[in-house]
Short mmCIF file of C-alpha atoms in Angstrom, two decimals:
data_model
loop_
_atom_site.label_atom_id
_atom_site.label_comp_id
_atom_site.label_asym_id
_atom_site.label_seq_id
_atom_site.Cartn_x
_atom_site.Cartn_y
_atom_site.Cartn_z
CA MET A 1 0.00 0.00 0.00
CA ALA A 2 1.46 3.34 -1.03
CA SER A 3 1.92 5.98 1.62
CA ASN A 4 -0.21 9.09 1.39
CA VAL A 5 2.29 11.06 3.46
CA HIS A 6 4.56 13.31 1.43
CA GLU A 7 7.21 15.61 2.77
CA ILE A 8 6.16 19.10 1.69
CA ARG A 9 9.42 20.79 2.55
CA PRO A 10 12.44 18.50 2.88
CA LYS A 11 14.77 19.24 5.75
CA SER A 12 17.35 21.67 4.49
CA SER A 13 20.97 20.81 5.13
CA ASP A 14 22.08 24.40 4.61
CA THR A 15 20.62 25.75 7.85
CA GLU A 16 21.36 25.35 11.53
CA LYS A 17 18.76 25.73 14.24
CA ILE A 18 19.50 28.26 16.99
CA THR A 19 17.61 29.29 20.10
CA ILE A 20 17.38 32.86 21.36
CA ASN A 21 15.87 34.42 24.44
CA LEU A 22 13.90 37.65 23.96
CA GLY A 23 12.29 39.91 26.49
CA PHE A 24 8.50 39.93 26.56
CA VAL A 25 8.22 43.43 25.12
CA ASP A 26 10.60 42.62 22.23
CA LEU A 27 8.74 39.40 21.51
CA GLY A 28 5.43 41.23 21.60
CA GLN A 29 6.71 43.77 19.10
CA VAL A 30 7.85 40.96 16.80
CA ASP A 31 4.42 39.34 17.09
CA LEU A 32 2.78 42.68 16.29
CA MET A 33 4.88 43.03 13.12
CA VAL A 34 3.83 39.50 12.12
CA GLN A 35 0.19 40.22 12.94
CA GLU A 36 0.28 43.38 10.83
CA GLY A 37 1.59 41.40 7.87
CA PHE A 38 5.11 42.82 7.65
CA TYR A 39 6.56 39.31 8.17
CA SER A 40 5.05 35.87 7.66
CA ASN A 41 6.17 34.59 11.07
CA ARG A 42 8.70 35.13 13.88
CA THR A 43 11.40 33.21 12.03
CA ASP A 44 11.00 35.40 8.95
CA PHE A 45 11.40 38.52 11.12
CA ILE A 46 14.49 37.18 12.91
CA ARG A 47 16.14 35.97 9.68
CA THR A 48 15.52 39.35 8.06
CA ALA A 49 16.93 41.21 11.07
CA ILE A 50 20.06 39.06 11.08
CA ARG A 51 20.60 39.48 7.33
CA ASN A 52 20.19 43.25 7.65
CA GLN A 53 22.80 43.40 10.41
CA LEU A 54 25.22 41.23 8.44
CA GLU A 55 24.73 43.41 5.39
CA ARG A 56 25.48 46.53 7.47
CA HIS A 57 28.77 44.98 8.59
CA THR A 58 29.76 43.15 5.41
CA ASP A 59 33.07 45.02 4.98
CA VAL A 60 34.17 44.23 8.53
CA VAL A 61 33.26 40.55 8.08
CA LYS A 62 35.19 40.34 4.79
CA GLN A 63 38.26 42.05 6.26
CA SER A 64 38.24 39.85 9.36
CA ALA A 65 37.77 36.68 7.30
CA ALA A 66 40.71 37.63 5.06
CA ARG A 67 42.89 38.53 8.04
CA LYS A 68 42.13 35.20 9.73
CA SER A 69 42.52 33.21 6.47
CA LEU A 70 39.02 31.76 6.69
CA ASP A 71 37.41 29.78 3.90
CA LEU A 72 34.00 31.35 3.31
CA GLY A 73 30.88 29.28 2.71
CA LEU A 74 30.75 25.52 2.45
CA ARG A 75 33.94 23.46 2.73
CA ASN A 76 33.75 19.67 2.33
CA TYR A 77 36.54 17.32 3.37
CA SER A 78 36.20 13.88 1.80
CA ARG A 79 37.99 10.70 2.79
CA GLU A 80 39.97 11.05 -0.45
CA ASP A 81 41.07 14.59 0.52
CA LEU A 82 42.35 13.38 3.87
CA GLU A 83 44.04 10.31 2.41
CA ALA A 84 45.83 12.56 -0.12
CA ALA A 85 47.01 14.81 2.73
CA ARG A 86 48.29 11.76 4.63
CA ARG A 87 50.19 10.52 1.53
CA ALA A 88 51.73 13.99 1.12
CA GLY A 89 52.68 14.11 4.80
CA GLU A 90 50.55 17.25 5.31
CA MET A 91 48.43 18.26 8.27
CA LEU A 92 45.31 20.30 7.49
CA ARG A 93 44.29 23.39 9.40
CA ILE A 94 40.55 23.78 8.92
CA ASN A 95 39.48 27.44 9.20
CA VAL A 96 35.95 28.00 7.93
CA LEU A 97 33.34 30.72 8.20
CA GLY A 98 30.17 28.89 7.24
CA LEU A 99 29.88 25.11 7.15
CA ALA A 100 32.75 22.66 7.39
CA SER A 101 31.74 19.10 6.57
CA ILE A 102 33.87 16.01 7.12
CA ALA A 103 32.55 13.02 5.20
CA HIS A 104 30.90 10.27 7.22
CA ASP A 105 33.27 7.63 5.85
CA VAL A 106 36.26 9.40 7.46
CA THR A 107 37.49 7.36 10.41
CA PRO A 108 38.55 9.00 13.67
CA GLU A 109 42.07 7.64 13.09
CA LEU A 110 42.30 9.26 9.63
CA ALA A 111 40.98 12.55 10.99
CA ARG A 112 43.56 12.62 13.81
CA ALA A 113 46.35 11.69 11.40
CA THR A 114 45.57 14.50 8.95
CA ILE A 115 43.83 17.38 10.78
CA ALA A 116 45.99 19.58 12.99
CA SER A 117 43.30 22.05 14.01
CA VAL A 118 39.65 22.90 13.47
CA SER A 119 38.21 26.40 13.78
CA VAL A 120 34.69 26.86 12.46
CA LEU A 121 32.56 29.96 12.77
CA GLY A 122 29.21 28.50 11.85
CA ALA A 123 28.73 24.75 11.93
CA LEU A 124 30.85 21.62 11.77
CA HIS A 125 29.18 18.49 10.36
CA ALA A 126 31.05 15.29 11.11
CA SER A 127 30.31 11.97 12.74
CA PRO A 128 30.22 12.00 16.54
CA ALA A 129 33.31 9.76 16.56
CA VAL A 130 35.31 12.18 14.38
CA LYS A 131 34.17 15.18 16.45
CA SER A 132 35.27 13.37 19.58
CA ALA A 133 38.64 12.44 18.05
CA LEU A 134 39.24 16.10 17.10
CA ALA A 135 37.90 17.61 20.34
CA ASP A 136 41.34 18.62 21.60
CA ARG A 137 42.11 20.28 18.27
CA THR A 138 38.84 22.19 17.91
CA ARG A 139 38.46 25.87 18.84
#
């Protein structure tokens, strides 16, 4: 029997859930803006506010990212990438502003043998075992 349940909006892998605490008055003002139709919901308001602030400070973010030698956006590290680094005798320094992703087929041993440090401003996606193996090298 075919299922009548269809996922309307698939879970996006390009977002990270955060939690914030707002005062009652601020939250009420957000709700008022939603009620008046300026925003579709609280999340829409908060996303828009964050994007506006980031846009206001875009030059500072770019300068800081360049100064700190950060890779911007999405950076994937495959098992093949790490094996190539091991063959070359290199240790990787992962510095990402955005999302750093270490493939799920990377073993903790391979990660420790090839990754000297991990600094991610945003999110790090890796298996729990790899995250644990790199815990002492993660800032």
